[in-house]
Coordinates of C-alpha atoms in Angstrom, one line a residue:
X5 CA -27.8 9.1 21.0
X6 CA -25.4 9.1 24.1
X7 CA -21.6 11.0 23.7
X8 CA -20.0 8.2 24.4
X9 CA -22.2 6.4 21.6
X10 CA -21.1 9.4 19.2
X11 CA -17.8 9.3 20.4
X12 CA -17.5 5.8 19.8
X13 CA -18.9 6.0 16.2
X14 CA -16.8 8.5 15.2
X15 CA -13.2 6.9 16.4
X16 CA -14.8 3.5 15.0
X17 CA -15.3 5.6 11.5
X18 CA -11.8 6.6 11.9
X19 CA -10.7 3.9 12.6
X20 CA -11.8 1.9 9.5
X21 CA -10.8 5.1 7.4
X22 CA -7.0 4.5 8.2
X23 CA -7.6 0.8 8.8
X24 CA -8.2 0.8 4.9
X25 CA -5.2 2.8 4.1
X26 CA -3.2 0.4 6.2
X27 CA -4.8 -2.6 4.8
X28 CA -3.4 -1.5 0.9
X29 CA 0.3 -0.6 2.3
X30 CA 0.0 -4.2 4.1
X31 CA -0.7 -6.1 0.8
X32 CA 2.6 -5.3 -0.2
X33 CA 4.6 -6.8 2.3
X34 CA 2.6 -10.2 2.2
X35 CA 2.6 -10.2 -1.1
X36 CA 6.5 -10.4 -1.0
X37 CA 7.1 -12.2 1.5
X38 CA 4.7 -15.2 0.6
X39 CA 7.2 -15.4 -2.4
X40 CA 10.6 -14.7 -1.5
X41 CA 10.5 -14.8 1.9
X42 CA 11.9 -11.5 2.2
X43 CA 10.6 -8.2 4.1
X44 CA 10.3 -5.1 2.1
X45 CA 11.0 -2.4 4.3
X46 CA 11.2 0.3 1.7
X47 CA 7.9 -0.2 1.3
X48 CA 6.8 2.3 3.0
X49 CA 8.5 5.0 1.0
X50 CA 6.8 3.7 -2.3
X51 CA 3.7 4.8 -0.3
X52 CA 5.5 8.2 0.5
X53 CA 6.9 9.2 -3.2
X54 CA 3.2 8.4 -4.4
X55 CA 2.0 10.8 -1.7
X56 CA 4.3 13.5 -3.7
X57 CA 3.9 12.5 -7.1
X58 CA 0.0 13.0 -6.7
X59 CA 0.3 16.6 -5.4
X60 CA 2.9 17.4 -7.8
X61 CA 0.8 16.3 -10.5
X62 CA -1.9 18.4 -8.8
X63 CA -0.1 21.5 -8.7
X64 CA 0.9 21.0 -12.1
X65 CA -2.4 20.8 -13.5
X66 CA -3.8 24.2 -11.0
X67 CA -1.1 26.1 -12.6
X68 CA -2.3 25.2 -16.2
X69 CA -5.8 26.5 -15.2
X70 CA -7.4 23.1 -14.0
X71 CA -9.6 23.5 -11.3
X72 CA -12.3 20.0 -11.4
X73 CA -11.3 18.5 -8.5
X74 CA -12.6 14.9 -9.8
X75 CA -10.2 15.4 -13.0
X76 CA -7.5 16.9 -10.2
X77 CA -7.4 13.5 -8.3
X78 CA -7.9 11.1 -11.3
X79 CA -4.7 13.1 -12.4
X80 CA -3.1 12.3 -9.4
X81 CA -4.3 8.5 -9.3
X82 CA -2.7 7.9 -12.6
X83 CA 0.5 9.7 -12.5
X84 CA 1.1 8.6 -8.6
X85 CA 0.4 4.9 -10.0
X86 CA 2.6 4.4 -12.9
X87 CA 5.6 6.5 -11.0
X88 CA 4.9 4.0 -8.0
X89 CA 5.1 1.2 -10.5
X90 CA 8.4 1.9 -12.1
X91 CA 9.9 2.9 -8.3
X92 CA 8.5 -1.2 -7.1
X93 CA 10.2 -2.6 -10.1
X94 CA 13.5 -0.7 -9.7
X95 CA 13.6 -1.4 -5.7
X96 CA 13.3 -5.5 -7.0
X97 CA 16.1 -4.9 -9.6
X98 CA 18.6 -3.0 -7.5
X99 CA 18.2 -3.8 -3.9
X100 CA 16.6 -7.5 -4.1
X101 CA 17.2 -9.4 -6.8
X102 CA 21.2 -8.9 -6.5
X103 CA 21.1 -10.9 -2.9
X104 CA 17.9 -12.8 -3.4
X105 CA 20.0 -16.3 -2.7
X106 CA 22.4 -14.3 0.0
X107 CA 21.4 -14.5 3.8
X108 CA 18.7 -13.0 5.2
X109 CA 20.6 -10.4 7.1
X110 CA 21.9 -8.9 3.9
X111 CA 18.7 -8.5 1.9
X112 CA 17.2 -6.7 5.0
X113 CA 20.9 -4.2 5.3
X114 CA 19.5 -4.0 1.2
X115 CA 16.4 -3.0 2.1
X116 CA 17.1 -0.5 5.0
X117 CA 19.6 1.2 3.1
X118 CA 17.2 1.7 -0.4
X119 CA 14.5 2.9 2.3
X120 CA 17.1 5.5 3.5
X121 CA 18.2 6.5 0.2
X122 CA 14.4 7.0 -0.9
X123 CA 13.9 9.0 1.9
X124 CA 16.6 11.7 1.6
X125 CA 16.5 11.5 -2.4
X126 CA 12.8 13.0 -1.6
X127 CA 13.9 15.2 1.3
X128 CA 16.5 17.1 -1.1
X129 CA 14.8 17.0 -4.0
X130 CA 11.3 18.1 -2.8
X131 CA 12.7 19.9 1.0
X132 CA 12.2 18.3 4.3
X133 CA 9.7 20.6 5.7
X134 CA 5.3 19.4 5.7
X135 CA 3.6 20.3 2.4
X136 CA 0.4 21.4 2.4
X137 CA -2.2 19.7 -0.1
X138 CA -5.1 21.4 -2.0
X139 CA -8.3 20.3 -0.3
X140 CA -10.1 18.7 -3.3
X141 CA -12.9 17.0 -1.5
X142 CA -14.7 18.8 0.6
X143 CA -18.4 18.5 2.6
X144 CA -19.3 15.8 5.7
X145 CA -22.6 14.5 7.1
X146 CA -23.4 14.9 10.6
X147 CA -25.0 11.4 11.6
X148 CA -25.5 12.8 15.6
X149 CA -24.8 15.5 18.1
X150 CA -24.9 15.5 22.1
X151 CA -23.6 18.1 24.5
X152 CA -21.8 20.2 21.7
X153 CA -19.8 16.8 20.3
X154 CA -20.8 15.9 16.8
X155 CA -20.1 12.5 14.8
X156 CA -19.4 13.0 11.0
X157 CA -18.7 11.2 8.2
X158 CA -16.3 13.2 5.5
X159 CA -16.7 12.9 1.9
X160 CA -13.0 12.0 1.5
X161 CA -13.6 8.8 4.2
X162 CA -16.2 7.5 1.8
X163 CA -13.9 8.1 -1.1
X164 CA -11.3 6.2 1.1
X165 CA -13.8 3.0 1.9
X166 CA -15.1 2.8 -1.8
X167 CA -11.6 2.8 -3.4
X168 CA -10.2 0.7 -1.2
X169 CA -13.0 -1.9 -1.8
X170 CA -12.8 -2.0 -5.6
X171 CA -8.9 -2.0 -5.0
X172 CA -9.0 -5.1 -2.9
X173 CA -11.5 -6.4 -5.2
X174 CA -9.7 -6.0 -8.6
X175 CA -6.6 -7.3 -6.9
X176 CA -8.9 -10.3 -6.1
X177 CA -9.9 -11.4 -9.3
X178 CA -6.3 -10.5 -10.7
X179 CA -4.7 -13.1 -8.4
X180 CA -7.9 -15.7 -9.1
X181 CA -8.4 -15.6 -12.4
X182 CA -5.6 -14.2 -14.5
X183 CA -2.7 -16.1 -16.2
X184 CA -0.3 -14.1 -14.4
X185 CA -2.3 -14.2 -10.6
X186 CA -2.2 -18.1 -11.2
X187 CA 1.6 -17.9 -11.4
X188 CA 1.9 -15.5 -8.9
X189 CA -0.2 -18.2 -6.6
X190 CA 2.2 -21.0 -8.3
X191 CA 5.5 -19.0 -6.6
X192 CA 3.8 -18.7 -3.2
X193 CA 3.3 -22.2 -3.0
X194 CA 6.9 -23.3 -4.4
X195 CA 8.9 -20.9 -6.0
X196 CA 11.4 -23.4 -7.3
X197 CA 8.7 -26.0 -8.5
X198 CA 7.2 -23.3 -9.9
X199 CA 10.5 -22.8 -12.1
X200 CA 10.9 -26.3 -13.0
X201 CA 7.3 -25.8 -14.3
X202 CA 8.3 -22.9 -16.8
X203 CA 7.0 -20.6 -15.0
X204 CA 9.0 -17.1 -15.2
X205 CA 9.8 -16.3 -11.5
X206 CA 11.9 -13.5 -12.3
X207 CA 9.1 -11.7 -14.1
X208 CA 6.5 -13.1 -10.9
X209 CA 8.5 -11.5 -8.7
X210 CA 8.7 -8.1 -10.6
X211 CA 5.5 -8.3 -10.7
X212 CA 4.8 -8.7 -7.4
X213 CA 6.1 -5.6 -6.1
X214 CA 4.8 -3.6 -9.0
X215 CA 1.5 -5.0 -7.3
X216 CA 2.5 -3.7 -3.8
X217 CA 3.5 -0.2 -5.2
X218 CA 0.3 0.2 -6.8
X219 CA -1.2 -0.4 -3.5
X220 CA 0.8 1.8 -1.8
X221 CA 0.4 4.8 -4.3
X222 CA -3.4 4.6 -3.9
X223 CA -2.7 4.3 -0.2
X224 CA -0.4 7.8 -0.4
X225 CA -3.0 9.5 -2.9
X226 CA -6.1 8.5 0.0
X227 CA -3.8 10.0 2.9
X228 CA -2.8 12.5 1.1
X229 CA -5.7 14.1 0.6
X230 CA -7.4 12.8 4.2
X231 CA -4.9 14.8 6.4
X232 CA -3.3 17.6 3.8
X233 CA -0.3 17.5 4.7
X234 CA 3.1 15.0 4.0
X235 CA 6.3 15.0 4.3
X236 CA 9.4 12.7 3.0
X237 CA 9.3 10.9 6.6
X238 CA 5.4 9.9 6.5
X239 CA 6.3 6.2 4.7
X240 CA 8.6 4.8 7.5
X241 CA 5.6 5.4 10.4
X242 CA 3.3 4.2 8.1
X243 CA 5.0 1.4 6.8
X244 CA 5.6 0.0 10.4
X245 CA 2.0 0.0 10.8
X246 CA 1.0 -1.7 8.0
X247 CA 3.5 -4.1 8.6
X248 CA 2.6 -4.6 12.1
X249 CA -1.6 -4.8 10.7
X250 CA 0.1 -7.5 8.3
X251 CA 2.0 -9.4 10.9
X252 CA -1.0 -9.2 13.5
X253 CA -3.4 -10.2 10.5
X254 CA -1.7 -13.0 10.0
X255 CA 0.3 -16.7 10.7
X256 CA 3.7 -18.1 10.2
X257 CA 3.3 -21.3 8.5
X258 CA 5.9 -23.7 8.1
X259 CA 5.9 -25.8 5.1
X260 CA 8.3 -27.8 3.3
X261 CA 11.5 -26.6 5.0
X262 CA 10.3 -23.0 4.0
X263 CA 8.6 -20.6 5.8
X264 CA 5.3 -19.1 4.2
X265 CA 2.9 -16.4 5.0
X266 CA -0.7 -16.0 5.3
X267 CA -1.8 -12.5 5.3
X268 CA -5.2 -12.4 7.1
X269 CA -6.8 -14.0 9.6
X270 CA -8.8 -16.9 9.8
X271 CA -6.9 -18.2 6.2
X272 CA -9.2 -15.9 4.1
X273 CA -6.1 -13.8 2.6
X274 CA -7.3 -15.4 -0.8
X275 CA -10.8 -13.1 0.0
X276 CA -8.5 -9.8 0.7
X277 CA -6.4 -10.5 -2.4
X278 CA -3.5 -11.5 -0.4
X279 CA -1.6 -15.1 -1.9
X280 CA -2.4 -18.2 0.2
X281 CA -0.1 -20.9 0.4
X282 CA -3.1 -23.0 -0.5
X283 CA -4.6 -20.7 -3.2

């Protein structure tokens, strides 16, 4: 094979490694926007604070004599997941749910000002300077080599495609099949019909970002452990990219006086998991 073959294989490989990452922050903000029209810019730092939360749970478990690196990141998984969960709910209660019916400009002073308060809660809590991850996952297969330039695929990006898959997938048939997916698709469609109907909207929407911070934990936990090294101001770059993948993945659809998003191309959000206004 060519170098520029090679070279193109492995930025492609890269490419989809981070693509996926993106794709799980990204979820979150269609997710909220397709049912209260509002922009969750602190976001991102759910995706940061489950970047720390997985290596503190980590180093917590090293220090008690742990050293099985599968155990290490299930560890992580779980404790970055249900801290990611209770930050998602909280960020609804205190910075949304207060000016949900005020104008659009306050929700989004709301949001900015929870996503600063996040981020220098973390800086002073956990210090400002990079922190350095264990390398849990290690090994990478060399797939070619010309004039000295190798293309490799790393353990970790396999990792990174696999969980992302059965994330997207379990999110798929959560929003298809379950009680609560089916209200969650109700809301999207007409959040105050959906009201009149019985349905709990308060609880939807709780829900809903719970969702999106689960998403972005796994997201921080991947990342975390690709690159080794965060720091309390990795969520805001990566938060404006998986908003931009989500705007540029997407349409603005106007229906019934009310803006609605669709968060993939071609219509097939329903396929990545992401509500549908026709799902």
């Amino acid at each position: 094979m060519s170098e520029q073959f090679l070279y193109f294989l492995q930025q492609m490989f890269n490419g989809v490694t981070l693509g996926s990452t993106y794709a799980l922050i990204a979820i979150g903000y269609t997710m909220v926007y397709g049912i209260i029209g509002m922009i969750n810019f602190a976001h991102g730092e759910v995706y940061m604070i489950g970047s720390y939360v997985s290596f503190i749970a980590i180093a917590a478990l090293m220090m008690m004599g742990i050293d099985a690196s599968w155990l290490l990141i299930g560890a992580g998984f779980l404790a970055s997941i249900v801290i990611a969960s209770a930050y998602g709910w909280s960020i609804e209660r205190v910075a949304y749910k207060p000016v949900r019916h005020s104008k659009r400009l306050i929700a989004l002073i709301s949001a900015i000002g929870m996503s600063i308060f996040l981020q220098n809660y973390v800086s002073l809590t956990q210090g400002s300077r990079d922190v350095a991850l264990p390398s849990l996952v290690t090994g990478r297969w060399v797939l070619g080599e010309s004039n000295g330039f190798a293309a490799t695929v790393s353990t970790m990006q396999i990792i990174i495609w696999l969980v992302t898959f059965l994330a997207m997938l379990a999110l798929t048939l959560f929003i298809r099949y379950s009680r609560m997916g089916r209200a969650c698709r109700a809301c999207a469609e007409d959040l105050k019909m959906a009201s009149l109907l019985g349905i709990n909207t308060d609880r939807v929407i709780s829900l809903t970002f719970v969702i999106g911070a689960v998403m972005a934990a796994v997201a921080g936990v991947l990342l975390g452990q690709f690159y080794g090294v965060i720091n309390p101001y990795i969520g805001f770059m990566a938060g404006m990219k998986a908003f931009t993948a989500a705007v540029l993945g997407g349409d603005w659809q106007h229906s019934g006086g009310n803006d609605r998003w669709i968060g993939a191309r071609g219509g097939r959000s329903a396929d990545l998991g992401v509500p549908e206004r026709r799902i």
